[in-house]
PDB file of C-alpha atoms in Angstrom:
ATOM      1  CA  UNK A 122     -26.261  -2.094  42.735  1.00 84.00           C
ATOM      2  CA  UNK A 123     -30.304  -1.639  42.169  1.00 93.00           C
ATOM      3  CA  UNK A 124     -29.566  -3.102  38.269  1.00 93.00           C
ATOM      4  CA  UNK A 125     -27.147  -5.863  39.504  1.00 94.00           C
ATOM      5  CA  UNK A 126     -30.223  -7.347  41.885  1.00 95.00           C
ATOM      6  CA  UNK A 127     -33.070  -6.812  38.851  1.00 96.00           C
ATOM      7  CA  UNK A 128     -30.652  -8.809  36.559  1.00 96.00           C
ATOM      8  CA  UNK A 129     -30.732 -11.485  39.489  1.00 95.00           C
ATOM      9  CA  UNK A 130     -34.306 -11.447  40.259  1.00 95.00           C
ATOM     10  CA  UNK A 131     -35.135 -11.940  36.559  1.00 95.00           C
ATOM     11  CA  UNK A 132     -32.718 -15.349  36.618  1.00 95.00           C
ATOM     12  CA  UNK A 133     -34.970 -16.480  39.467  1.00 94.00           C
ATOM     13  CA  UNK A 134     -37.647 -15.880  36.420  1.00 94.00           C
ATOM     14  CA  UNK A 135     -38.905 -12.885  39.066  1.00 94.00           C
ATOM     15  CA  UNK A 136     -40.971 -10.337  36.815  1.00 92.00           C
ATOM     16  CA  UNK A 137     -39.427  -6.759  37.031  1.00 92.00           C
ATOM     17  CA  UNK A 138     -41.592  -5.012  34.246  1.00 91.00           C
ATOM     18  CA  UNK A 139     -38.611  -5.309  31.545  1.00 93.00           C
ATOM     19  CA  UNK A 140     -39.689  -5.969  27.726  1.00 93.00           C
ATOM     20  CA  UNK A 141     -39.934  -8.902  27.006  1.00 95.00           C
ATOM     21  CA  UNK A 142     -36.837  -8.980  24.535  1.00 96.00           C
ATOM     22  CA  UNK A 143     -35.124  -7.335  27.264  1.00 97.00           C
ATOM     23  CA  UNK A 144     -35.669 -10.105  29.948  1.00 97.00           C
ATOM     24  CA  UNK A 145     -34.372 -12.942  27.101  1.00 97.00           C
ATOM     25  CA  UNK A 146     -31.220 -11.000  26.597  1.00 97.00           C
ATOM     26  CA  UNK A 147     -30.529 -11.104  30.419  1.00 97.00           C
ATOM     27  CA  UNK A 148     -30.960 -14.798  30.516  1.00 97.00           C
ATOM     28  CA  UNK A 149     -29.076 -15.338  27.060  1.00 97.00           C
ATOM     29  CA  UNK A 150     -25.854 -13.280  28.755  1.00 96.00           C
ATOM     30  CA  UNK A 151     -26.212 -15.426  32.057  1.00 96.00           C
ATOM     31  CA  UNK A 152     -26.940 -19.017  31.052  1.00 95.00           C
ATOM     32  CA  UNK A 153     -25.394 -18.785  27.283  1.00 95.00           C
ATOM     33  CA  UNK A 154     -22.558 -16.526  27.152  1.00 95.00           C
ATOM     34  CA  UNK A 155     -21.923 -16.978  30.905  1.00 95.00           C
ATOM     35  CA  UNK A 156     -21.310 -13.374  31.793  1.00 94.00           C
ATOM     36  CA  UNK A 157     -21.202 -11.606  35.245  1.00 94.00           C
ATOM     37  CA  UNK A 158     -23.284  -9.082  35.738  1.00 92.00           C
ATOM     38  CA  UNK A 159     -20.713  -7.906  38.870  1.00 92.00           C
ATOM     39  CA  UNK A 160     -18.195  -7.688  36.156  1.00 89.00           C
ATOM     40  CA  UNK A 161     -17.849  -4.713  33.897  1.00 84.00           C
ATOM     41  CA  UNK A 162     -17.610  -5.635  29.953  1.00 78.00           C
ATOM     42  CA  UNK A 163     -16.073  -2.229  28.712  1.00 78.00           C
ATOM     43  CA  UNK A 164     -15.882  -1.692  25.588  1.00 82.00           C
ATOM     44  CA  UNK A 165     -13.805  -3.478  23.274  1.00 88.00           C
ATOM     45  CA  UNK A 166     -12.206  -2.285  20.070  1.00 91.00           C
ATOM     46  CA  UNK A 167     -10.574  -4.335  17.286  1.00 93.00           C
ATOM     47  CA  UNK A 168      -7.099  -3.742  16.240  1.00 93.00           C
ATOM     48  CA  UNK A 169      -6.052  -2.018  13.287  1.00 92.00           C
ATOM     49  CA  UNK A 170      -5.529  -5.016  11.072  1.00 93.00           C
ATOM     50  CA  UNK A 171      -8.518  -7.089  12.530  1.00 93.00           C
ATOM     51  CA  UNK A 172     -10.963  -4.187  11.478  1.00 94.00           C
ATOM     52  CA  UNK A 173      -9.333  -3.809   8.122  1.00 93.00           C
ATOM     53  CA  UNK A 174     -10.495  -7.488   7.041  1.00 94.00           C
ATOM     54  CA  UNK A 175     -13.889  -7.113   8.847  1.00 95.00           C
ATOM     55  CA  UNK A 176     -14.396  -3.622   6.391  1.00 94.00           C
ATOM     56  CA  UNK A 177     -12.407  -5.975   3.472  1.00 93.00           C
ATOM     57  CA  UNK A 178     -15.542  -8.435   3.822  1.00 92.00           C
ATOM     58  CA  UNK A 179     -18.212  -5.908   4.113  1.00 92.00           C
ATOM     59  CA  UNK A 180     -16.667  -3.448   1.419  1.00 92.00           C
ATOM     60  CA  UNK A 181     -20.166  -4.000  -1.154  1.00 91.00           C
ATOM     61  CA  UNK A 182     -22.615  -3.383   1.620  1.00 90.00           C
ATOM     62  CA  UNK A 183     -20.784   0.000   3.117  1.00 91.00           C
ATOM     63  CA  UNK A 184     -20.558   1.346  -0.280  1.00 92.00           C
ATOM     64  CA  UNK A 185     -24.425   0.582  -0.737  1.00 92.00           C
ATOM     65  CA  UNK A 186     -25.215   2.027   2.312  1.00 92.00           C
ATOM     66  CA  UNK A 187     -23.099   4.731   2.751  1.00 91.00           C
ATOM     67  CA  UNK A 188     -25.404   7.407   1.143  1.00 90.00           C
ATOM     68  CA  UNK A 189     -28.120   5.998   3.534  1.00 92.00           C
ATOM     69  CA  UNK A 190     -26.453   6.798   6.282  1.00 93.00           C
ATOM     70  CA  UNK A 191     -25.288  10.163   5.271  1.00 93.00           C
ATOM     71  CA  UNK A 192     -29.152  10.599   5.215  1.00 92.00           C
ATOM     72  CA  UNK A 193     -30.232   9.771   8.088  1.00 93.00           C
ATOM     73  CA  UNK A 194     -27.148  11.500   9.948  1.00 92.00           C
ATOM     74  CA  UNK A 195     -28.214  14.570   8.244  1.00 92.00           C
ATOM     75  CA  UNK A 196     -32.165  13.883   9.994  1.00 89.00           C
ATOM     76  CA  UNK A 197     -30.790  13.592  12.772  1.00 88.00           C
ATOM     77  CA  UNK A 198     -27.736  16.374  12.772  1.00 81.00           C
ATOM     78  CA  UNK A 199     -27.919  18.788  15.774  1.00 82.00           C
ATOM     79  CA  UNK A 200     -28.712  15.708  18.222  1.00 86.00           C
ATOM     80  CA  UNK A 201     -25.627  13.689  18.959  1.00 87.00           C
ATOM     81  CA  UNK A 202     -26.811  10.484  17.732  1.00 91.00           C
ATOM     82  CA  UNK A 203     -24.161   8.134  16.463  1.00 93.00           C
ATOM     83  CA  UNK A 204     -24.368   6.281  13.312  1.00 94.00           C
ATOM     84  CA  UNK A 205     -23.076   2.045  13.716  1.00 95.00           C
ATOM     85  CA  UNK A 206     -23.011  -0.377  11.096  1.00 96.00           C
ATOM     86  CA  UNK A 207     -22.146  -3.722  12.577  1.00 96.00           C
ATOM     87  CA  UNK A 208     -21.525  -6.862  10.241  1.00 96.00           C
ATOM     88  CA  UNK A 209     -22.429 -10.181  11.334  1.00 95.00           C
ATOM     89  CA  UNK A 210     -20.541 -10.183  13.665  1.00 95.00           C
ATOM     90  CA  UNK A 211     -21.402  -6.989  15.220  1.00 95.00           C
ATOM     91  CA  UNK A 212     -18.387  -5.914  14.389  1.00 96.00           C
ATOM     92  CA  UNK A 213     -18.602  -1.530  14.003  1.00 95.00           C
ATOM     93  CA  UNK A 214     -17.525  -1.615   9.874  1.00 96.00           C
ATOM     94  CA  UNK A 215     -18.410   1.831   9.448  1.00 94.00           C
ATOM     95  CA  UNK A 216     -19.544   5.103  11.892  1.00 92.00           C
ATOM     96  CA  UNK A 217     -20.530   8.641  11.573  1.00 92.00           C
ATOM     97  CA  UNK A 218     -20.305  10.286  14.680  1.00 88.00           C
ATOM     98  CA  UNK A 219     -19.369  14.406  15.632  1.00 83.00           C
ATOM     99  CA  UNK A 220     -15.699  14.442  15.877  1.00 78.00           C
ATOM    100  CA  UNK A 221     -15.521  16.962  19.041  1.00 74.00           C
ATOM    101  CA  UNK A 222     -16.789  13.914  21.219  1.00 78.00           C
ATOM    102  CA  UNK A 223     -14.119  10.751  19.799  1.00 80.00           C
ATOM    103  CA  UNK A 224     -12.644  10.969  22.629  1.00 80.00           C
ATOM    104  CA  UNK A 225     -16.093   9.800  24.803  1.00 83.00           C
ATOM    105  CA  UNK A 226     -17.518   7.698  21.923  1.00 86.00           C
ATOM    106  CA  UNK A 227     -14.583   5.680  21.455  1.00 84.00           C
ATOM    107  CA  UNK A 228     -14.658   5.082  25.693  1.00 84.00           C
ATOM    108  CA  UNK A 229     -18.271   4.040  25.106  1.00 86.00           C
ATOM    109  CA  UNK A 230     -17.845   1.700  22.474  1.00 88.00           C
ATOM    110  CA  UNK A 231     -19.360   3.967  20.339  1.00 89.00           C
ATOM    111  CA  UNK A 232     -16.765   3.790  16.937  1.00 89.00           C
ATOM    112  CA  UNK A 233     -15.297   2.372  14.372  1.00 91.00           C
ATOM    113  CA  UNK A 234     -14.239  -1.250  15.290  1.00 93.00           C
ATOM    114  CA  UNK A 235     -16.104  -1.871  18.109  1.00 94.00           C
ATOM    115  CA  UNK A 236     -17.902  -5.227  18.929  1.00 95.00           C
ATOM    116  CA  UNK A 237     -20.930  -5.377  20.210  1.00 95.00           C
ATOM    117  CA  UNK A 238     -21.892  -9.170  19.971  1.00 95.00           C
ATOM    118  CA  UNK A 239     -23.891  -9.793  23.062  1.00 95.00           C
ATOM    119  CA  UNK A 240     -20.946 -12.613  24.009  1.00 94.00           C
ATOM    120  CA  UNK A 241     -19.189 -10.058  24.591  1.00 92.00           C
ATOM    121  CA  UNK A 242     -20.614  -6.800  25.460  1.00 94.00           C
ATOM    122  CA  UNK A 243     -23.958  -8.153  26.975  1.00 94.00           C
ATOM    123  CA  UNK A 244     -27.235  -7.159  25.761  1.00 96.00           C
ATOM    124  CA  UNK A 245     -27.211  -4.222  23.676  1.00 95.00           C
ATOM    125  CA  UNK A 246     -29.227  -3.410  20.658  1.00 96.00           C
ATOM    126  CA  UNK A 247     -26.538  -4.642  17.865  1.00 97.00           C
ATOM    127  CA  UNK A 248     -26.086  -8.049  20.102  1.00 96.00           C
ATOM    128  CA  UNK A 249     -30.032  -8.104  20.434  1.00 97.00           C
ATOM    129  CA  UNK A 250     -30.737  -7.698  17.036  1.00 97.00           C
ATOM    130  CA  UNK A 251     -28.810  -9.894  15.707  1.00 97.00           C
ATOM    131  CA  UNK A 252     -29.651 -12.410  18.059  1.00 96.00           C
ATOM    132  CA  UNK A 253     -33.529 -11.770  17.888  1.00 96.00           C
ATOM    133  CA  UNK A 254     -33.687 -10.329  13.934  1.00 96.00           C
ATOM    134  CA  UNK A 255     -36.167  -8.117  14.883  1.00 96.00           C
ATOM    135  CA  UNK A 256     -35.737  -3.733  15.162  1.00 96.00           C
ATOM    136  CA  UNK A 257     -35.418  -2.986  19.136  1.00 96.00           C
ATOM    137  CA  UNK A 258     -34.388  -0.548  21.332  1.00 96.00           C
ATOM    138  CA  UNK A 259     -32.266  -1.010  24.390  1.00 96.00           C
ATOM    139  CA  UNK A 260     -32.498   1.555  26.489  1.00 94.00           C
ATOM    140  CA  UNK A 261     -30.330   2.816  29.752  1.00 94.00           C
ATOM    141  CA  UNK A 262     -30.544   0.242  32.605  1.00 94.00           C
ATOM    142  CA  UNK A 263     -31.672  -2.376  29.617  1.00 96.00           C
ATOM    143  CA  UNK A 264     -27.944  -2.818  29.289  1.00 95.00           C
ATOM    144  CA  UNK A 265     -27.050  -5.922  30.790  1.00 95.00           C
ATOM    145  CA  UNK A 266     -23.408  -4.141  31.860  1.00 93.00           C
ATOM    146  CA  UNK A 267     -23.619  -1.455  33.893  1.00 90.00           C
ATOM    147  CA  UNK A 268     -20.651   0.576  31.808  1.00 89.00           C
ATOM    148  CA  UNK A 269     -23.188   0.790  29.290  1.00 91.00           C
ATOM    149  CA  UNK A 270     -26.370   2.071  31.049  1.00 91.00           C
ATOM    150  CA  UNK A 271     -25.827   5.721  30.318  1.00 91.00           C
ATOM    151  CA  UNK A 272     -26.504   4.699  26.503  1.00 92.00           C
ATOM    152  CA  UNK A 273     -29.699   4.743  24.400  1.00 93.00           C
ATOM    153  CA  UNK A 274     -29.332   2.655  21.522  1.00 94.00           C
ATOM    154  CA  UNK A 275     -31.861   1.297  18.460  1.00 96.00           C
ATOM    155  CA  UNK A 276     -30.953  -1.053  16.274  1.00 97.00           C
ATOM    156  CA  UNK A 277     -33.112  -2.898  12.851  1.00 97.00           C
ATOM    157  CA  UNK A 278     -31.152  -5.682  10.889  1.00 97.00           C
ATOM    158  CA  UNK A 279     -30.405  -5.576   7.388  1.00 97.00           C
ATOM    159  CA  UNK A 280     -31.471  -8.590   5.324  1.00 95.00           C
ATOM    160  CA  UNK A 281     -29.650  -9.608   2.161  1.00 93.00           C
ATOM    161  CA  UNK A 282     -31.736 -10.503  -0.557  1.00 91.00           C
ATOM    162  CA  UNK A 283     -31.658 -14.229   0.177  1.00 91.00           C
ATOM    163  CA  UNK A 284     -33.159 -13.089   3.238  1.00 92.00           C
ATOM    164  CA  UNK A 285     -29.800 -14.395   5.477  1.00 94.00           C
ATOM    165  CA  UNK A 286     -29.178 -11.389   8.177  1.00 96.00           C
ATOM    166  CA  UNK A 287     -26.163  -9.246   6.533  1.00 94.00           C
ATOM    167  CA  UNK A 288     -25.849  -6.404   9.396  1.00 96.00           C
ATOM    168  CA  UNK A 289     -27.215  -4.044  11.605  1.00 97.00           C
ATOM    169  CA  UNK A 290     -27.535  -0.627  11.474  1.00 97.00           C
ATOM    170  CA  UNK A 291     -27.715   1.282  15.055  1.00 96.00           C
ATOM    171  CA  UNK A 292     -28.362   4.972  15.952  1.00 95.00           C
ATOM    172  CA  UNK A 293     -27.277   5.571  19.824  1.00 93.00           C
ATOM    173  CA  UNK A 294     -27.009   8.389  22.253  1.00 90.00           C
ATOM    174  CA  UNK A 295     -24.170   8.751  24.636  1.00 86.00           C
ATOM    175  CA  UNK A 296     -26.692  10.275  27.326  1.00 82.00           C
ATOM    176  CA  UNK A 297     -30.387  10.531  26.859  1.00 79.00           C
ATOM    177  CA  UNK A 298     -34.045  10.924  28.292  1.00 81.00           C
ATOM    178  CA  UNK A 299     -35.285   8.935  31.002  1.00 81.00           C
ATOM    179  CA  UNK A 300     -38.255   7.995  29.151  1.00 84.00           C
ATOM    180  CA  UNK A 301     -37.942   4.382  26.581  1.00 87.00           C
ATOM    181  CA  UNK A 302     -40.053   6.185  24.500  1.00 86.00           C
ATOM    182  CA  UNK A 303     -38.075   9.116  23.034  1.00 84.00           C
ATOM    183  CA  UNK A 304     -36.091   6.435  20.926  1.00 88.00           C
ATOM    184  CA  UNK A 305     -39.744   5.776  18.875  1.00 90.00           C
ATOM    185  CA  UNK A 306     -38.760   8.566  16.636  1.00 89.00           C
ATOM    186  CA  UNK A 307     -35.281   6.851  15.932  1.00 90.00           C
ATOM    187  CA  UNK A 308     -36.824   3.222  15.838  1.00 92.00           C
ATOM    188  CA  UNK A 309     -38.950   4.537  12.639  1.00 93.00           C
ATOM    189  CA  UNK A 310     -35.802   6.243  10.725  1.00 93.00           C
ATOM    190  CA  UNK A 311     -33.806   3.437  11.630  1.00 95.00           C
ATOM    191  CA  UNK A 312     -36.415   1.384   9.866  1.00 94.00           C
ATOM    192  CA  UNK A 313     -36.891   3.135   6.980  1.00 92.00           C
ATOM    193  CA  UNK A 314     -33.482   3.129   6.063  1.00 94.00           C
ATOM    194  CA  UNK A 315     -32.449   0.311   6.838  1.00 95.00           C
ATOM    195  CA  UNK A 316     -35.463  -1.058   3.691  1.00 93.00           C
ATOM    196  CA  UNK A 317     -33.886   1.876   1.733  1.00 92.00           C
ATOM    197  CA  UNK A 318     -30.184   0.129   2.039  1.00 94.00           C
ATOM    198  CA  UNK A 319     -31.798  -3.210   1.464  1.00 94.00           C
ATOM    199  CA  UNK A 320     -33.731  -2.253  -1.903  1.00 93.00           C
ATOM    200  CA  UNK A 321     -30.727  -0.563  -3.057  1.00 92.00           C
ATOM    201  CA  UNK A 322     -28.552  -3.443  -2.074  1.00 92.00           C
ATOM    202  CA  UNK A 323     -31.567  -5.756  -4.307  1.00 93.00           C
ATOM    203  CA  UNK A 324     -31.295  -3.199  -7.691  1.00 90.00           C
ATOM    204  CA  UNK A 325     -26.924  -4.287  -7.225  1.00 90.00           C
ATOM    205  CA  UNK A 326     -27.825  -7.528  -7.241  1.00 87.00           C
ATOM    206  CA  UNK A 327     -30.108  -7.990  -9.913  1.00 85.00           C
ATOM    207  CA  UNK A 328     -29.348  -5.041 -12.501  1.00 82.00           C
ATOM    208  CA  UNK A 329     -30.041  -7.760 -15.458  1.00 87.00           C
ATOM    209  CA  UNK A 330     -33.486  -9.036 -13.810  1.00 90.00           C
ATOM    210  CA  UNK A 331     -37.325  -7.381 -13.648  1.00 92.00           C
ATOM    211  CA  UNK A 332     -37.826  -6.045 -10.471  1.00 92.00           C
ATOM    212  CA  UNK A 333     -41.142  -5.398  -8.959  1.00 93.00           C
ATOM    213  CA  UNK A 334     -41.596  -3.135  -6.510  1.00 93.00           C
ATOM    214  CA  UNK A 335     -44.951  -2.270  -3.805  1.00 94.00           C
ATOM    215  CA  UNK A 336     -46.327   0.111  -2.289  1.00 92.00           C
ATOM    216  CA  UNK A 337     -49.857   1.073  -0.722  1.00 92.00           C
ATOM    217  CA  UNK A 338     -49.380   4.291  -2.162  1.00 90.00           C
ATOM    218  CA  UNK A 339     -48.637   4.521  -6.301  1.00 89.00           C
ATOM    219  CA  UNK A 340     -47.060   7.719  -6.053  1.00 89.00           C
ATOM    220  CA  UNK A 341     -44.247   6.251  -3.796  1.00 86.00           C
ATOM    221  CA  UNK A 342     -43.848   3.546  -5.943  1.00 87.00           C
ATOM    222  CA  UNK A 343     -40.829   4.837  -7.848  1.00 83.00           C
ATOM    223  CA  UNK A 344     -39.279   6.573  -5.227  1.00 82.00           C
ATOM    224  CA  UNK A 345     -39.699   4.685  -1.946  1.00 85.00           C
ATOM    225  CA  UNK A 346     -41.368   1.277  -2.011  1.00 91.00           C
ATOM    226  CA  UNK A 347     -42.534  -0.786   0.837  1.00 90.00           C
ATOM    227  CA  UNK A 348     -41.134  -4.001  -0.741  1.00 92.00           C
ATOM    228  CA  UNK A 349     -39.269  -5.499  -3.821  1.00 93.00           C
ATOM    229  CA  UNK A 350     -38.280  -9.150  -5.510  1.00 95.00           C
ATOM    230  CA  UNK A 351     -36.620  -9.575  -7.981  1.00 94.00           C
ATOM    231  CA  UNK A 352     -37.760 -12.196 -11.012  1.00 94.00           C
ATOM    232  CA  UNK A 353     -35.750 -14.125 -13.281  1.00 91.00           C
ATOM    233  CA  UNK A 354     -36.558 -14.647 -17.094  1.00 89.00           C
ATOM    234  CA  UNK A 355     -38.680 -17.847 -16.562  1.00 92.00           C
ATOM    235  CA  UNK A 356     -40.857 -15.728 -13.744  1.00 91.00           C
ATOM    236  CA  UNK A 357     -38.948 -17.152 -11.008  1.00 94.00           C
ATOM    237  CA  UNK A 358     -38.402 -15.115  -7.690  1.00 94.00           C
ATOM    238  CA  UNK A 359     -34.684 -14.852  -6.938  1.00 93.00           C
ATOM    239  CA  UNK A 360     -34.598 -11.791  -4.532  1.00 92.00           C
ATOM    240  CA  UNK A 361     -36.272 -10.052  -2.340  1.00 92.00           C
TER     241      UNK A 361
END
């Protein structure tokens, strides 16, 4: 196929008008993770017991996040985005998705338990993002697989507050528009509350510390700062 050849031309380090994080993805699944791009990586879902001690080990950060992503499912209600947090290792520890399509989000990888590591499910947002640490968007023919190039996903990674990478939190479509673009709107919610899950995850932490909080704007302060750290008793930053 067309995608099969662009994925080959950009090994030959061939420009084909790709992002930029797009085009190190490709060469990450080719010369890192070894994958063929002639062979399909469906999607893979852990068993039972498997994604019992991935949720076991992520148990804190799904209950702090939970009400999060309740939120931002409710923005985005009507639209048939699906809701992914993936743990380190982009393992799918908890999902919020419309129960009349399981069926088709399960087939796409879409649901609780997946793994979307780009070892082994090629570049994807959740593999991306964890890879890069950076908020991205893969979108359609981005996909290194071609089983996956009917999705639209946009990912932002979720920072504990020792600033190690804790998870990802992803927001995909099954099918969407052509156009990269129409994700911008999802990129931004993502964002936002993926900083709301962090500062919440910072007040857990540090319930017997100051916190001080920032903003550009005072009268978001309280409600929805830009930024936090937490300070011990002798002044000294311990969070953030």
């Amino acid at each position: 196929s067309e995608h099969i050849r662009e994925i080959e031309r950009v090994s030959r380090g061939i420009a084909t008008g790709r992002d930029e994080t797009v085009v190190k993805s490709w060469l990450r699944c080719l010369e890192e993770h070894r994958l063929d791009p002639t062979q399909a990586c469906e999607a893979f879902i852990l068993p039972e017991s498997r994604l019992r001690e991935h949720r076991q080990q992520s148990e804190d950060l799904v209950r702090i996040a939970r009400s999060g992503l309740e939120h931002l499912f409710s923005q985005v209600a009507g639209q048939n985005y699906v809701l992914l947090l993936s743990d380190r290792q982009g393992v799918t520890v908890e999902f919020l998705g419309d129960p009349l399509f399981d069926n088709n989000l399960r087939k796409a990888g879409l649901y609780l338990g997946s793994e979307w590591s780009e070892g082994r499910a090629g570049t994807c947002a959740v593999g991306a993002c964890l890879e890069t640490g950076e908020a991205l968007t893969i979108h359609q023919t981005d996909h290194f697989d071609n089983t996956h190039t009917p999705l639209s996903c946009t990912a932002a990674p979720i920072y504990d507050t020792a600033g190690g990478l804790a998870a990802v939190l992803d927001i995909s479509l099954l099918s969407s528009p052509i156009l990269k673009t129409s994700q911008n709107l999802a990129r931004h919610l993502v964002a936002a509350t993926v900083r709301r899950i962090e500062l919440a995850n910072l007040m857990a932490q540090t319930r017997h510390e100051w916190v001080l909080r920032f903003s550009r704007s005072p009268e978001f302060l309280d409600v929805d700062p830009e930024a936090a750290v937490s300070i011990d008793g002798s002044g000294r930053i311990i969070g953030m």
